[in-house]
Coordinates of C-alpha atoms in Angstrom, one line a residue:
M1 CA -38.6 -134.3 217.7
S2 CA -38.3 -133.2 214.5
F3 CA -38.6 -129.7 213.9
I4 CA -39.9 -130.8 210.5
G5 CA -43.5 -128.6 212.1
R6 CA -41.6 -124.9 213.0
D7 CA -42.6 -122.8 209.8
M8 CA -45.9 -121.9 209.9
A9 CA -49.4 -120.8 208.0
V10 CA -52.5 -118.3 209.8
D11 CA -55.0 -117.7 207.3
L12 CA -57.1 -115.0 209.7
G13 CA -60.6 -114.9 208.1
T14 CA -62.9 -113.0 209.5
A15 CA -65.0 -116.1 211.4
N16 CA -62.3 -117.8 212.2
T17 CA -59.2 -118.4 213.0
L18 CA -57.0 -121.4 211.3
V19 CA -54.0 -122.1 211.7
Y20 CA -51.5 -124.3 209.9
V21 CA -48.1 -126.6 211.0
R22 CA -45.2 -127.5 208.5
G23 CA -45.6 -131.7 208.2
R24 CA -49.1 -131.8 210.6
G25 CA -51.5 -130.1 208.5
I26 CA -53.7 -127.1 211.1
V27 CA -54.0 -128.3 214.4
L28 CA -56.1 -124.6 215.0
N29 CA -59.3 -123.9 214.1
E30 CA -61.2 -121.0 217.3
P31 CA -63.0 -117.8 216.6
S32 CA -62.1 -114.5 215.6
V33 CA -62.7 -113.4 218.5
V34 CA -61.5 -111.2 221.4
A35 CA -62.5 -110.6 224.6
V36 CA -61.6 -107.1 226.1
N37 CA -62.1 -105.1 228.9
Q38 CA -63.7 -102.5 227.8
D39 CA -61.5 -100.3 231.3
T40 CA -58.8 -101.1 230.6
G41 CA -58.5 -101.6 227.3
G42 CA -56.6 -106.3 228.5
I43 CA -58.0 -109.2 226.6
L44 CA -60.3 -111.1 228.9
A45 CA -60.0 -114.2 226.1
V46 CA -59.6 -115.2 223.6
G47 CA -61.0 -117.9 220.2
L48 CA -63.7 -120.5 221.3
E49 CA -63.7 -119.1 225.2
A50 CA -64.2 -115.4 224.5
K51 CA -66.8 -116.9 221.7
K52 CA -68.6 -117.9 224.9
M53 CA -68.4 -114.5 226.2
I54 CA -69.3 -111.9 224.1
G55 CA -69.5 -111.5 220.2
R56 CA -67.1 -110.6 217.9
T57 CA -64.8 -107.8 218.5
P58 CA -63.3 -105.7 215.8
G59 CA -59.8 -103.8 216.5
N60 CA -58.4 -106.2 217.8
T61 CA -56.0 -108.3 214.6
E62 CA -52.2 -107.9 215.9
R63 CA -53.3 -109.7 219.8
M64 CA -55.5 -112.1 218.1
L65 CA -53.6 -112.6 215.5
R66 CA -50.5 -113.6 218.6
Y67 CA -52.2 -115.1 220.4
F68 CA -52.7 -117.4 218.7
I69 CA -49.1 -117.4 217.5
Q70 CA -47.9 -117.6 220.9
K71 CA -50.5 -120.6 221.6
V72 CA -49.3 -122.8 219.3
H73 CA -45.8 -122.0 218.7
R74 CA -45.5 -123.2 222.7
R75 CA -44.9 -126.4 221.3
R76 CA -41.4 -127.6 221.1
Y77 CA -41.3 -128.3 218.0
L78 CA -42.3 -125.1 216.7
A79 CA -39.2 -123.3 217.6
K80 CA -38.7 -119.5 215.3
P81 CA -40.6 -120.1 212.7
R82 CA -41.5 -119.1 209.3
I83 CA -44.6 -117.4 208.9
V84 CA -47.2 -117.5 206.8
V85 CA -50.6 -115.2 207.0
C86 CA -53.0 -114.3 204.1
V87 CA -54.9 -111.2 204.3
P88 CA -57.3 -109.7 202.2
S89 CA -56.6 -108.2 198.8
G90 CA -55.5 -105.1 198.1
I91 CA -54.5 -104.9 202.2
T92 CA -53.3 -101.7 202.7
G93 CA -48.8 -101.0 202.6
V94 CA -49.6 -99.7 207.0
E95 CA -52.1 -102.9 207.1
Q96 CA -49.6 -105.1 205.7
R97 CA -47.7 -103.9 208.3
A98 CA -49.2 -104.8 211.7
V99 CA -49.4 -108.0 210.7
K100 CA -45.8 -108.4 209.9
D101 CA -45.6 -106.9 213.2
A102 CA -47.9 -109.1 215.4
G103 CA -46.1 -111.7 213.6
Y104 CA -42.5 -111.1 214.7
A105 CA -44.0 -109.9 218.0
A106 CA -45.1 -113.6 218.5
G107 CA -41.4 -114.6 218.1
A108 CA -41.6 -115.9 213.5
R109 CA -38.1 -115.4 212.8
K110 CA -40.4 -113.8 208.9
V111 CA -43.2 -112.9 208.3
Y112 CA -44.5 -113.4 205.3
I113 CA -47.9 -112.1 203.1
I114 CA -50.8 -114.3 201.3
E115 CA -53.1 -112.8 199.2
E116 CA -56.7 -115.2 199.6
P117 CA -58.0 -115.8 196.9
M118 CA -54.1 -116.6 195.6
A119 CA -54.5 -118.4 198.7
A120 CA -57.4 -120.0 198.0
A121 CA -56.5 -120.8 194.6
I122 CA -53.6 -123.2 195.8
G123 CA -55.7 -124.8 198.3
A124 CA -58.4 -126.1 195.2
G125 CA -55.8 -127.0 193.5
L126 CA -55.7 -124.5 190.3
P127 CA -53.0 -124.1 188.1
I128 CA -51.7 -120.3 189.5
H129 CA -48.4 -121.2 187.6
E130 CA -49.7 -122.0 183.7
P131 CA -50.3 -119.4 182.1
T132 CA -54.3 -119.5 180.8
G133 CA -56.7 -118.0 183.2
N134 CA -58.1 -118.7 186.6
M135 CA -60.8 -117.9 188.6
V136 CA -61.6 -117.7 191.9
V137 CA -64.5 -116.9 194.0
D138 CA -63.9 -117.2 198.0
I139 CA -66.5 -116.1 200.2
G140 CA -65.7 -115.6 203.8
G141 CA -67.5 -114.5 207.1
G142 CA -66.1 -111.2 205.8
T143 CA -66.0 -110.3 202.6
T144 CA -65.7 -111.8 199.6
E145 CA -62.7 -111.6 197.7
V146 CA -63.0 -112.3 193.6
A147 CA -59.7 -112.5 191.6
V148 CA -58.6 -113.5 187.9
I149 CA -55.0 -116.1 188.0
S150 CA -52.4 -116.8 185.7
L151 CA -48.5 -116.7 185.8
G152 CA -48.2 -117.1 189.1
G153 CA -50.0 -113.5 189.6
I154 CA -53.1 -111.4 190.5
V155 CA -54.2 -110.1 187.0
T156 CA -57.8 -108.2 188.4
S157 CA -59.0 -108.6 191.5
L158 CA -62.2 -107.7 193.9
S159 CA -62.4 -107.2 197.9
I160 CA -66.0 -106.1 198.4
R161 CA -67.4 -106.2 202.4
V162 CA -70.2 -109.5 201.8
G163 CA -69.5 -112.5 203.4
G164 CA -71.9 -114.9 205.7
D165 CA -72.4 -112.3 208.5
E166 CA -73.6 -110.0 205.5
L167 CA -76.3 -112.8 205.1
D168 CA -76.9 -113.7 208.1
Q169 CA -77.9 -109.9 209.3
S170 CA -79.7 -109.8 206.4
I171 CA -81.4 -112.3 208.1
I172 CA -82.3 -110.8 210.8
N173 CA -83.3 -107.8 209.4
W174 CA -86.2 -108.6 207.0
V175 CA -87.6 -110.3 209.5
K176 CA -87.5 -108.1 211.8
R177 CA -88.7 -105.8 209.2
E178 CA -92.0 -109.0 207.9
F179 CA -92.2 -110.2 211.4
S180 CA -91.6 -107.8 213.9
L181 CA -89.0 -110.3 215.3
L182 CA -85.2 -110.4 216.9
L183 CA -83.5 -113.4 216.0
G184 CA -79.1 -113.4 217.6
E185 CA -76.7 -114.3 214.4
R186 CA -76.4 -118.0 216.1
T187 CA -80.5 -118.1 215.3
A188 CA -79.5 -116.9 211.3
E189 CA -77.1 -118.9 211.0
E190 CA -78.5 -121.8 211.0
I191 CA -82.1 -120.6 209.1
K192 CA -79.5 -119.2 206.6
M193 CA -78.2 -123.2 206.6
A194 CA -81.5 -125.3 207.4
I195 CA -83.6 -123.8 204.1
G196 CA -81.2 -120.1 202.9
S197 CA -80.3 -120.2 199.1
A198 CA -79.8 -118.4 196.4
Y199 CA -82.0 -120.4 193.4
P200 CA -84.5 -122.4 194.4
L201 CA -84.5 -125.9 194.5
Q202 CA -86.3 -128.8 194.0
G203 CA -88.1 -130.3 197.7
E204 CA -87.9 -127.0 199.5
N205 CA -89.6 -127.3 203.6
D206 CA -89.9 -124.9 205.7
A207 CA -88.7 -124.2 208.6
E208 CA -90.0 -122.9 212.1
I209 CA -87.9 -119.6 214.1
R210 CA -88.4 -118.3 217.4
G211 CA -87.7 -115.2 218.4
R212 CA -88.5 -112.2 220.8
D213 CA -91.9 -110.6 219.3
L214 CA -90.3 -106.2 219.7
A215 CA -94.1 -105.9 220.7
T216 CA -94.2 -107.7 223.7
G217 CA -91.2 -108.9 225.0
L218 CA -92.3 -112.8 224.4
P219 CA -91.0 -115.9 222.4
K220 CA -92.7 -116.1 219.8
T221 CA -92.2 -119.1 216.8
I222 CA -93.3 -118.5 213.6
V223 CA -92.9 -120.3 209.7
V224 CA -90.5 -119.0 207.0
S225 CA -90.1 -120.9 203.2
A226 CA -87.2 -121.0 202.0
A227 CA -88.7 -118.7 199.0
E228 CA -88.5 -116.0 202.1
I229 CA -85.4 -116.8 203.3
R230 CA -84.2 -116.9 199.0
K231 CA -86.4 -113.0 198.7
A232 CA -83.5 -112.0 202.1
L233 CA -81.3 -113.0 201.2
E234 CA -81.5 -111.6 198.0
E235 CA -79.6 -108.0 198.6
P236 CA -75.9 -109.6 199.6
V237 CA -75.8 -112.7 196.3
N238 CA -76.8 -110.2 194.3
A239 CA -73.7 -107.7 196.0
I240 CA -71.8 -111.1 195.5
I241 CA -73.2 -111.9 191.5
N242 CA -72.1 -108.0 190.2
A243 CA -69.1 -108.4 192.0
V244 CA -68.2 -112.3 190.0
K245 CA -69.1 -110.1 186.5
S246 CA -66.6 -106.6 187.3
T247 CA -64.3 -109.1 187.4
L248 CA -64.8 -111.0 184.6
D249 CA -65.4 -107.4 182.7
K250 CA -62.3 -106.5 183.7
C251 CA -60.6 -109.6 182.5
P252 CA -57.5 -109.0 179.5
P253 CA -59.1 -110.9 176.4
E254 CA -57.1 -113.6 176.2
L255 CA -57.6 -114.8 179.9
S256 CA -61.6 -114.9 179.4
S257 CA -61.1 -118.0 176.5
D258 CA -59.7 -119.7 179.8
L259 CA -62.8 -119.0 181.9
M260 CA -65.2 -119.9 179.5
D261 CA -63.1 -123.6 179.1
R262 CA -61.9 -124.0 183.3
G263 CA -65.7 -122.0 185.0
I264 CA -65.1 -120.3 188.3
V265 CA -64.0 -122.9 191.5
L266 CA -65.9 -121.3 194.8
T267 CA -64.5 -121.0 198.0
G268 CA -64.9 -120.3 201.4
G269 CA -68.4 -120.9 203.5
G270 CA -70.4 -119.5 202.0
A271 CA -69.7 -121.3 198.8
L272 CA -71.5 -124.1 200.5
L273 CA -75.0 -121.2 200.3
K274 CA -77.7 -123.7 198.2
G275 CA -78.3 -123.3 194.5
L276 CA -75.5 -120.4 194.4
D277 CA -73.6 -122.0 191.9
E278 CA -76.4 -123.2 190.2
R279 CA -77.3 -119.4 189.9
L280 CA -74.0 -118.2 189.2
R281 CA -73.6 -120.1 186.1
K282 CA -77.3 -117.9 185.0
E283 CA -76.0 -115.2 185.6
T284 CA -72.2 -115.9 184.1
G285 CA -73.7 -118.2 181.8
M286 CA -69.4 -120.7 182.8
P287 CA -69.2 -124.0 184.3
I288 CA -69.1 -123.7 188.4
H289 CA -66.9 -125.7 191.0
I290 CA -67.0 -125.7 194.3
A291 CA -63.9 -126.1 195.4
D292 CA -63.6 -129.9 197.2
R293 CA -62.8 -128.6 200.9
P294 CA -64.4 -124.6 201.0
L295 CA -64.2 -123.8 204.5
D296 CA -60.2 -125.5 205.0
A297 CA -59.3 -123.9 201.1
V298 CA -57.0 -120.5 202.1
V299 CA -55.5 -122.2 204.7
E300 CA -54.7 -125.4 202.9
G301 CA -52.8 -122.8 200.5
S302 CA -51.0 -121.6 202.4
G303 CA -49.7 -124.3 204.2
K304 CA -49.5 -126.2 200.9
C305 CA -46.6 -122.8 200.2
I306 CA -44.5 -123.8 203.0
E307 CA -44.3 -127.4 202.5
E308 CA -43.1 -126.5 198.7
F309 CA -41.3 -123.4 199.8
E310 CA -38.9 -123.0 197.1
A311 CA -41.5 -124.0 194.5
L312 CA -43.8 -120.9 195.4
E313 CA -41.9 -118.3 197.9
K314 CA -43.5 -116.2 194.0
V315 CA -46.3 -115.8 195.4
L316 CA -45.7 -114.4 198.6
I317 CA -44.9 -111.4 199.7
S318 CA -41.8 -110.5 201.4
E319 CA -42.2 -106.7 202.2
P320 CA -45.3 -104.8 202.5
R321 CA -46.2 -102.2 199.2
R322 CA -45.4 -99.0 200.0

């Protein structure tokens, strides 16, 4: 069997981890969840199996990364791969070293780091090496990464801990406060996808929500409007918009005119929130574009780095910053 697929890229997202293998594309997409035995500290399950058991468990990044790499690495065509791992912008040297150590422990011969907004820009097809300004907003499960990129480097960036999970939690909190109804995370996400929006839309619908009444402990069903859910989402949506505005404020003047012409590209699952593009267009006065495959932009961008390694090696970090 050919060994063209030995290099791999990992998008270790808050919600899902995706693995891209050279010559084969995306070969794994599983929840970023680790189930841990609280008594022994041992891993009970990872990924899909863990999500069936419990919710997200923080503090197990190294073990989760090692599991996913080894799961793919067991296949014969992956012998001592080079690995590209996506990380949030502004990650510390200590955090980089932890990620790199996990990669080496899983059998990599070389581990490279790429910052998520750079990978997202590459995956979205932006001309990152040109001397023009490119702006990308990657809205993931746990963070939103905003960056202006030019000449193969990040000119200015901002990372905030607001993403799809925060949007879901805002719905949970609002329904609890307004209706004394307790919702689960999955129900909140379904409501967000069904009628959630960041800007008023034509033909908006209502939706039934089933949860547990906090007063009686019994199941209860209520009806909410799209406008009400939009109100519930206002705080995290505003945080994302303010992050975009703040990054624009820090953009060098010589690149600002490029951004006014080229606009902003949205990637990540949060880019699919209905009306977010129109809301950003109104707030910034700039063209807003949603990537063709926003959910896969980061892993596809890091995948391009291993497919075209020599051409894109300059955007990779081979050693942690000190």
